[in-house]
Structures are given as structure tokens and as C-alpha cells.
Amino acid sequence: ENVERDQITQNKDQDGAILKLHMSTKATSRKYRDAVRHSGLPIKIVEKPGRKLKDLLTDSRPLDKKSCTTSNCRTCSALTDGECTTTNTVYHITCEVDNCTENYGGETYRPLKCRFDEHYRSAANPTAKSYEDKPLAKHYRESHPQHTGPPKLKLQIVDRGTSLINRKIKEARFLVENKPTLKDKTEL
């Protein structure tokens, strides 16, 4: 029963609401319709198709891949493999100041460049009040107080997610299996 993104929207033409559901089996659809009918609420059920297998397996615009256009991109420089424009990633950052191996793991839906820039700024400004609780700022402040110049960070894309929950699960697995030394996740 794929009712992943149920939405109830107000119908402007009549009093009541429209409940948009992903298409499912006839039996499931019948159960939804019966439940709505028995509730007595003015709700109209509209079934919408889910994603097609073709859409999942093919790219309709293969030549439109986003690539980095920034010269001397610090994210591209830090990346071991991949593109800074990659989205929906689980990533791993390692400090490389004086052979340091302290590391951090995280996830982001946004382009990796956006999230890495935030980490980079916190490491570059470890004493700034706005970054005082950030793991990389705390690390640079406590472990490398004499370091001058830009932060030395290595970035690796560990995995890619397909949805928020999928990405969070992959991040949790990575954190449990690899036990990054720099953390901001109190639940692990």
C-alpha cells in the first residue's frame, strides 16, 4: 500500500477536500473509498500514478548534467572522487592537518558543495561565535589552534540516497560502522 505522499487539498469548486493517493491495487482503493464513505466527510479520492520504471531507469536529458563551473573550487579540490554538484549524498570529511585523521560523517540533499562550504567555513573560523558548537570548528579550535591558512580537509562521497529516509538510514549505517571521531549526532 503505497500511500507515501498523501495530500489533502481544499477543492475550490465545492465544499470538501480532495485526497490524492498513489495508485494501488483495486482492493486497497476500495478500502480507502469505503473508509471515506463511512466517515461521512466530504472527501473526494483522486488516484494519481506513481513513478514509471522508465523514468527511474532513464534520464530524459543526459547531456544536461550539472558540472562545477567554479574555478579553483575548494569542494572539487577536497573531493577524492565525484562532482561537487552531486545531490542526495552521504559524505565523509577527514582532517589532514599534520597527518591528523579525525573525521566527520554527514548527509545532505543539497549539492555537496553547499554543505561542504558550511563545514569549511566553520573550520576556517573556529573561534567565531556562530560556529562554536560545530564539530569541525571545535576540532580546529582544540586540536589545531596554531594552524594558519585554509583548512586541510579531504571529502569523500560515501553513498547516494534516493529519498530523505533512505539517505538518513545510509548515514546512520555509515556512522555506526565507521564511528567518525567528530560528531554532532547525539543519538548515536
PDB file of C-alpha atoms in Angstrom:
ATOM      1  CA  GLU A   1       0.000   0.000   0.000  1.00  0.00           C
ATOM      2  CA  ASN A   2       1.922   2.941  -1.305  1.00  0.00           C
ATOM      3  CA  VAL A   3       0.387   5.976   0.394  1.00  0.00           C
ATOM      4  CA  GLU A   4       3.736   7.689   0.607  1.00  0.00           C
ATOM      5  CA  ARG A   5       2.738  11.280  -0.006  1.00  0.00           C
ATOM      6  CA  ASP A   6      -0.927  11.613   0.837  1.00  0.00           C
ATOM      7  CA  GLN A   7      -2.129  15.113   0.331  1.00  0.00           C
ATOM      8  CA  ILE A   8      -5.409  16.649   1.259  1.00  0.00           C
ATOM      9  CA  THR A   9      -6.157  19.841  -0.599  1.00  0.00           C
ATOM     10  CA  GLN A  10      -9.163  22.089  -0.432  1.00  0.00           C
ATOM     11  CA  ASN A  11     -11.327  21.913  -3.548  1.00  0.00           C
ATOM     12  CA  LYS A  12     -12.301  25.431  -4.618  1.00  0.00           C
ATOM     13  CA  ASP A  13     -15.330  24.337  -6.661  1.00  0.00           C
ATOM     14  CA  GLN A  14     -17.189  22.672  -3.815  1.00  0.00           C
ATOM     15  CA  ASP A  15     -17.119  22.311  -0.077  1.00  0.00           C
ATOM     16  CA  GLY A  16     -14.855  19.472   0.909  1.00  0.00           C
ATOM     17  CA  ALA A  17     -11.413  18.212   0.172  1.00  0.00           C
ATOM     18  CA  ILE A  18      -9.604  16.117  -2.385  1.00  0.00           C
ATOM     19  CA  LEU A  19      -7.423  13.283  -1.112  1.00  0.00           C
ATOM     20  CA  LYS A  20      -4.663  12.495  -3.632  1.00  0.00           C
ATOM     21  CA  LEU A  21      -3.303   8.963  -3.328  1.00  0.00           C
ATOM     22  CA  HIS A  22      -0.790   6.989  -5.330  1.00  0.00           C
ATOM     23  CA  MET A  23      -2.461   4.314  -7.429  1.00  0.00           C
ATOM     24  CA  SER A  24      -2.619   0.974  -5.690  1.00  0.00           C
ATOM     25  CA  THR A  25      -4.490  -2.306  -6.001  1.00  0.00           C
ATOM     26  CA  LYS A  26      -8.238  -2.369  -6.575  1.00  0.00           C
ATOM     27  CA  ALA A  27      -8.766  -3.894  -3.130  1.00  0.00           C
ATOM     28  CA  THR A  28      -6.790  -1.131  -1.416  1.00  0.00           C
ATOM     29  CA  SER A  29      -8.567   1.565  -3.411  1.00  0.00           C
ATOM     30  CA  ARG A  30     -11.916   0.052  -2.416  1.00  0.00           C
ATOM     31  CA  LYS A  31     -10.894   0.102   1.268  1.00  0.00           C
ATOM     32  CA  TYR A  32      -9.959   3.790   1.053  1.00  0.00           C
ATOM     33  CA  ARG A  33     -13.196   4.687  -0.717  1.00  0.00           C
ATOM     34  CA  ASP A  34     -15.286   2.695   1.803  1.00  0.00           C
ATOM     35  CA  ALA A  35     -13.499   4.343   4.737  1.00  0.00           C
ATOM     36  CA  VAL A  36     -14.132   7.805   3.304  1.00  0.00           C
ATOM     37  CA  ARG A  37     -17.767   6.983   2.524  1.00  0.00           C
ATOM     38  CA  HIS A  38     -18.360   5.658   6.077  1.00  0.00           C
ATOM     39  CA  SER A  39     -16.647   8.685   7.635  1.00  0.00           C
ATOM     40  CA  GLY A  40     -19.317  10.977   6.270  1.00  0.00           C
ATOM     41  CA  LEU A  41     -16.701  13.607   5.452  1.00  0.00           C
ATOM     42  CA  PRO A  42     -16.917  15.479   2.140  1.00  0.00           C
ATOM     43  CA  ILE A  43     -13.723  13.993   0.704  1.00  0.00           C
ATOM     44  CA  LYS A  44     -13.143  13.025  -2.910  1.00  0.00           C
ATOM     45  CA  ILE A  45     -10.386  10.479  -3.577  1.00  0.00           C
ATOM     46  CA  VAL A  46      -8.223  11.013  -6.654  1.00  0.00           C
ATOM     47  CA  GLU A  47      -5.639   8.405  -7.578  1.00  0.00           C
ATOM     48  CA  LYS A  48      -2.505   9.559  -9.307  1.00  0.00           C
ATOM     49  CA  PRO A  49       0.052   7.319 -10.974  1.00  0.00           C
ATOM     50  CA  GLY A  50       3.365   6.704  -9.279  1.00  0.00           C
ATOM     51  CA  ARG A  51       6.755   6.980 -10.931  1.00  0.00           C
ATOM     52  CA  LYS A  52       7.185   4.827 -14.002  1.00  0.00           C
ATOM     53  CA  LEU A  53      10.001   2.300 -14.227  1.00  0.00           C
ATOM     54  CA  LYS A  54      11.151   4.008 -17.426  1.00  0.00           C
ATOM     55  CA  ASP A  55      11.569   7.300 -15.549  1.00  0.00           C
ATOM     56  CA  LEU A  56      13.591   5.613 -12.829  1.00  0.00           C
ATOM     57  CA  LEU A  57      15.930   3.850 -15.264  1.00  0.00           C
ATOM     58  CA  THR A  58      16.471   6.534 -17.879  1.00  0.00           C
ATOM     59  CA  ASP A  59      17.442  10.154 -17.926  1.00  0.00           C
ATOM     60  CA  SER A  60      15.442  12.253 -20.344  1.00  0.00           C
ATOM     61  CA  ARG A  61      18.198  14.893 -20.545  1.00  0.00           C
ATOM     62  CA  PRO A  62      21.520  13.070 -20.300  1.00  0.00           C
ATOM     63  CA  LEU A  63      23.526  15.973 -21.718  1.00  0.00           C
ATOM     64  CA  ASP A  64      22.260  18.441 -19.095  1.00  0.00           C
ATOM     65  CA  LYS A  65      24.404  17.098 -16.268  1.00  0.00           C
ATOM     66  CA  LYS A  66      25.388  19.831 -13.881  1.00  0.00           C
ATOM     67  CA  SER A  67      29.094  20.234 -13.516  1.00  0.00           C
ATOM     68  CA  CYS A  68      31.156  22.646 -11.487  1.00  0.00           C
ATOM     69  CA  THR A  69      31.770  25.992 -13.131  1.00  0.00           C
ATOM     70  CA  THR A  70      33.789  27.492 -10.269  1.00  0.00           C
ATOM     71  CA  SER A  71      37.485  27.853 -10.953  1.00  0.00           C
ATOM     72  CA  ASN A  72      39.604  26.641  -8.028  1.00  0.00           C
ATOM     73  CA  CYS A  73      36.539  25.113  -6.353  1.00  0.00           C
ATOM     74  CA  ARG A  74      37.548  24.104  -2.832  1.00  0.00           C
ATOM     75  CA  THR A  75      34.957  21.319  -2.776  1.00  0.00           C
ATOM     76  CA  CYS A  76      36.264  19.805  -6.012  1.00  0.00           C
ATOM     77  CA  SER A  77      39.811  20.144  -4.633  1.00  0.00           C
ATOM     78  CA  ALA A  78      38.844  18.304  -1.442  1.00  0.00           C
ATOM     79  CA  LEU A  79      36.831  15.579  -3.214  1.00  0.00           C
ATOM     80  CA  THR A  80      38.540  12.251  -3.776  1.00  0.00           C
ATOM     81  CA  ASP A  81      36.017  11.252  -6.451  1.00  0.00           C
ATOM     82  CA  GLY A  82      32.788  12.698  -7.821  1.00  0.00           C
ATOM     83  CA  GLU A  83      31.311  16.131  -8.506  1.00  0.00           C
ATOM     84  CA  CYS A  84      30.669  18.963  -6.076  1.00  0.00           C
ATOM     85  CA  THR A  85      27.251  19.392  -7.692  1.00  0.00           C
ATOM     86  CA  THR A  86      26.149  15.897  -6.622  1.00  0.00           C
ATOM     87  CA  THR A  87      22.993  15.910  -4.518  1.00  0.00           C
ATOM     88  CA  ASN A  88      21.418  13.443  -2.085  1.00  0.00           C
ATOM     89  CA  THR A  89      24.720  12.231  -0.645  1.00  0.00           C
ATOM     90  CA  VAL A  90      26.192  10.666   2.453  1.00  0.00           C
ATOM     91  CA  TYR A  91      29.697  12.072   2.834  1.00  0.00           C
ATOM     92  CA  HIS A  92      32.859  11.714   4.916  1.00  0.00           C
ATOM     93  CA  ILE A  93      35.284  14.530   5.782  1.00  0.00           C
ATOM     94  CA  THR A  94      38.792  13.867   7.094  1.00  0.00           C
ATOM     95  CA  CYS A  95      41.108  16.477   8.611  1.00  0.00           C
ATOM     96  CA  GLU A  96      44.583  16.360   7.063  1.00  0.00           C
ATOM     97  CA  VAL A  97      46.434  18.954   9.155  1.00  0.00           C
ATOM     98  CA  ASP A  98      49.744  17.464  10.333  1.00  0.00           C
ATOM     99  CA  ASN A  99      48.631  13.898   9.475  1.00  0.00           C
ATOM    100  CA  CYS A 100      45.516  14.253  11.621  1.00  0.00           C
ATOM    101  CA  THR A 101      42.923  11.543  10.979  1.00  0.00           C
ATOM    102  CA  GLU A 102      39.946  12.966  12.854  1.00  0.00           C
ATOM    103  CA  ASN A 103      36.861  12.631  10.683  1.00  0.00           C
ATOM    104  CA  TYR A 104      33.212  13.545  10.326  1.00  0.00           C
ATOM    105  CA  GLY A 105      30.277  11.909   8.539  1.00  0.00           C
ATOM    106  CA  GLY A 106      27.052  13.517   7.386  1.00  0.00           C
ATOM    107  CA  GLU A 107      24.342  13.659   4.757  1.00  0.00           C
ATOM    108  CA  THR A 108      22.740  16.306   2.589  1.00  0.00           C
ATOM    109  CA  TYR A 109      20.031  16.674  -0.019  1.00  0.00           C
ATOM    110  CA  ARG A 110      21.573  19.872  -1.355  1.00  0.00           C
ATOM    111  CA  PRO A 111      24.517  19.992  -3.732  1.00  0.00           C
ATOM    112  CA  LEU A 112      27.535  18.701  -1.818  1.00  0.00           C
ATOM    113  CA  LYS A 113      29.322  21.997  -2.479  1.00  0.00           C
ATOM    114  CA  CYS A 114      26.765  23.898  -0.354  1.00  0.00           C
ATOM    115  CA  ARG A 115      27.136  21.596   2.649  1.00  0.00           C
ATOM    116  CA  PHE A 116      30.922  21.280   2.381  1.00  0.00           C
ATOM    117  CA  ASP A 117      31.258  25.076   2.212  1.00  0.00           C
ATOM    118  CA  GLU A 118      29.459  25.283   5.568  1.00  0.00           C
ATOM    119  CA  HIS A 119      31.890  22.779   7.110  1.00  0.00           C
ATOM    120  CA  TYR A 120      34.841  24.548   5.518  1.00  0.00           C
ATOM    121  CA  ARG A 121      33.785  27.953   6.878  1.00  0.00           C
ATOM    122  CA  SER A 122      33.397  26.525  10.384  1.00  0.00           C
ATOM    123  CA  ALA A 123      36.890  25.003  10.215  1.00  0.00           C
ATOM    124  CA  ALA A 124      38.323  28.236   8.768  1.00  0.00           C
ATOM    125  CA  ASN A 125      36.709  30.349  11.543  1.00  0.00           C
ATOM    126  CA  PRO A 126      36.813  28.066  14.585  1.00  0.00           C
ATOM    127  CA  THR A 127      36.555  30.901  17.107  1.00  0.00           C
ATOM    128  CA  ALA A 128      33.507  32.560  15.527  1.00  0.00           C
ATOM    129  CA  LYS A 129      30.549  32.507  17.892  1.00  0.00           C
ATOM    130  CA  SER A 130      28.218  31.196  15.179  1.00  0.00           C
ATOM    131  CA  TYR A 131      30.433  28.122  14.705  1.00  0.00           C
ATOM    132  CA  GLU A 132      31.456  27.404  18.301  1.00  0.00           C
ATOM    133  CA  ASP A 133      29.349  24.224  18.564  1.00  0.00           C
ATOM    134  CA  LYS A 134      30.142  22.894  15.105  1.00  0.00           C
ATOM    135  CA  PRO A 135      32.289  19.717  15.115  1.00  0.00           C
ATOM    136  CA  LEU A 136      34.969  20.922  12.675  1.00  0.00           C
ATOM    137  CA  ALA A 137      35.258  24.342  14.365  1.00  0.00           C
ATOM    138  CA  LYS A 138      35.621  22.670  17.751  1.00  0.00           C
ATOM    139  CA  HIS A 139      38.235  20.295  16.321  1.00  0.00           C
ATOM    140  CA  TYR A 140      40.313  23.085  14.746  1.00  0.00           C
ATOM    141  CA  ARG A 141      39.994  25.224  17.877  1.00  0.00           C
ATOM    142  CA  GLU A 142      41.087  22.421  20.239  1.00  0.00           C
ATOM    143  CA  SER A 143      43.419  20.265  18.121  1.00  0.00           C
ATOM    144  CA  HIS A 144      44.979  22.790  15.736  1.00  0.00           C
ATOM    145  CA  PRO A 145      44.948  26.194  17.480  1.00  0.00           C
ATOM    146  CA  GLN A 146      48.259  27.192  15.837  1.00  0.00           C
ATOM    147  CA  HIS A 147      47.159  26.245  12.315  1.00  0.00           C
ATOM    148  CA  THR A 148      47.270  29.137   9.876  1.00  0.00           C
ATOM    149  CA  GLY A 149      45.967  29.157   6.345  1.00  0.00           C
ATOM    150  CA  PRO A 150      42.977  27.373   4.890  1.00  0.00           C
ATOM    151  CA  PRO A 151      41.639  24.178   6.483  1.00  0.00           C
ATOM    152  CA  LYS A 152      43.061  20.956   5.084  1.00  0.00           C
ATOM    153  CA  LEU A 153      40.063  18.701   4.545  1.00  0.00           C
ATOM    154  CA  LYS A 154      39.551  15.631   2.386  1.00  0.00           C
ATOM    155  CA  LEU A 155      35.977  14.931   1.220  1.00  0.00           C
ATOM    156  CA  GLN A 156      34.585  11.606   0.090  1.00  0.00           C
ATOM    157  CA  ILE A 157      31.128  10.689  -1.197  1.00  0.00           C
ATOM    158  CA  VAL A 158      30.261   7.517   0.684  1.00  0.00           C
ATOM    159  CA  ASP A 159      26.826   6.793  -0.730  1.00  0.00           C
ATOM    160  CA  ARG A 160      23.853   8.328  -2.521  1.00  0.00           C
ATOM    161  CA  GLY A 161      20.290   8.335  -1.282  1.00  0.00           C
ATOM    162  CA  THR A 162      17.009   8.113  -3.140  1.00  0.00           C
ATOM    163  CA  SER A 163      14.864   9.821  -0.513  1.00  0.00           C
ATOM    164  CA  LEU A 164      15.181  11.502   2.871  1.00  0.00           C
ATOM    165  CA  ILE A 165      14.582   8.318   4.856  1.00  0.00           C
ATOM    166  CA  ASN A 166      16.866   6.286   2.587  1.00  0.00           C
ATOM    167  CA  ARG A 167      19.652   8.865   2.979  1.00  0.00           C
ATOM    168  CA  LYS A 168      19.200   9.021   6.776  1.00  0.00           C
ATOM    169  CA  ILE A 169      19.382   5.215   7.030  1.00  0.00           C
ATOM    170  CA  LYS A 170      22.544   5.129   4.920  1.00  0.00           C
ATOM    171  CA  GLU A 171      24.066   7.885   7.060  1.00  0.00           C
ATOM    172  CA  ALA A 172      23.180   6.024  10.275  1.00  0.00           C
ATOM    173  CA  ARG A 173      24.761   2.825   8.932  1.00  0.00           C
ATOM    174  CA  PHE A 174      27.889   4.718   7.964  1.00  0.00           C
ATOM    175  CA  LEU A 175      28.133   6.368  11.396  1.00  0.00           C
ATOM    176  CA  VAL A 176      27.636   3.074  13.250  1.00  0.00           C
ATOM    177  CA  GLU A 177      30.078   1.126  11.058  1.00  0.00           C
ATOM    178  CA  ASN A 178      32.809   3.790  10.824  1.00  0.00           C
ATOM    179  CA  LYS A 179      32.408   5.659  14.116  1.00  0.00           C
ATOM    180  CA  PRO A 180      33.562   9.120  12.968  1.00  0.00           C
ATOM    181  CA  THR A 181      35.514  10.885  15.706  1.00  0.00           C
ATOM    182  CA  LEU A 182      33.914  14.297  15.134  1.00  0.00           C
ATOM    183  CA  LYS A 183      30.204  14.148  15.828  1.00  0.00           C
ATOM    184  CA  ASP A 184      27.211  16.347  16.224  1.00  0.00           C
ATOM    185  CA  LYS A 185      24.726  13.476  16.340  1.00  0.00           C
ATOM    186  CA  THR A 186      23.854  12.838  19.963  1.00  0.00           C
ATOM    187  CA  GLU A 187      21.531   9.946  19.165  1.00  0.00           C
ATOM    188  CA  LEU A 188      24.405   7.621  18.140  1.00  0.00           C
TER     189      LEU A 188
END
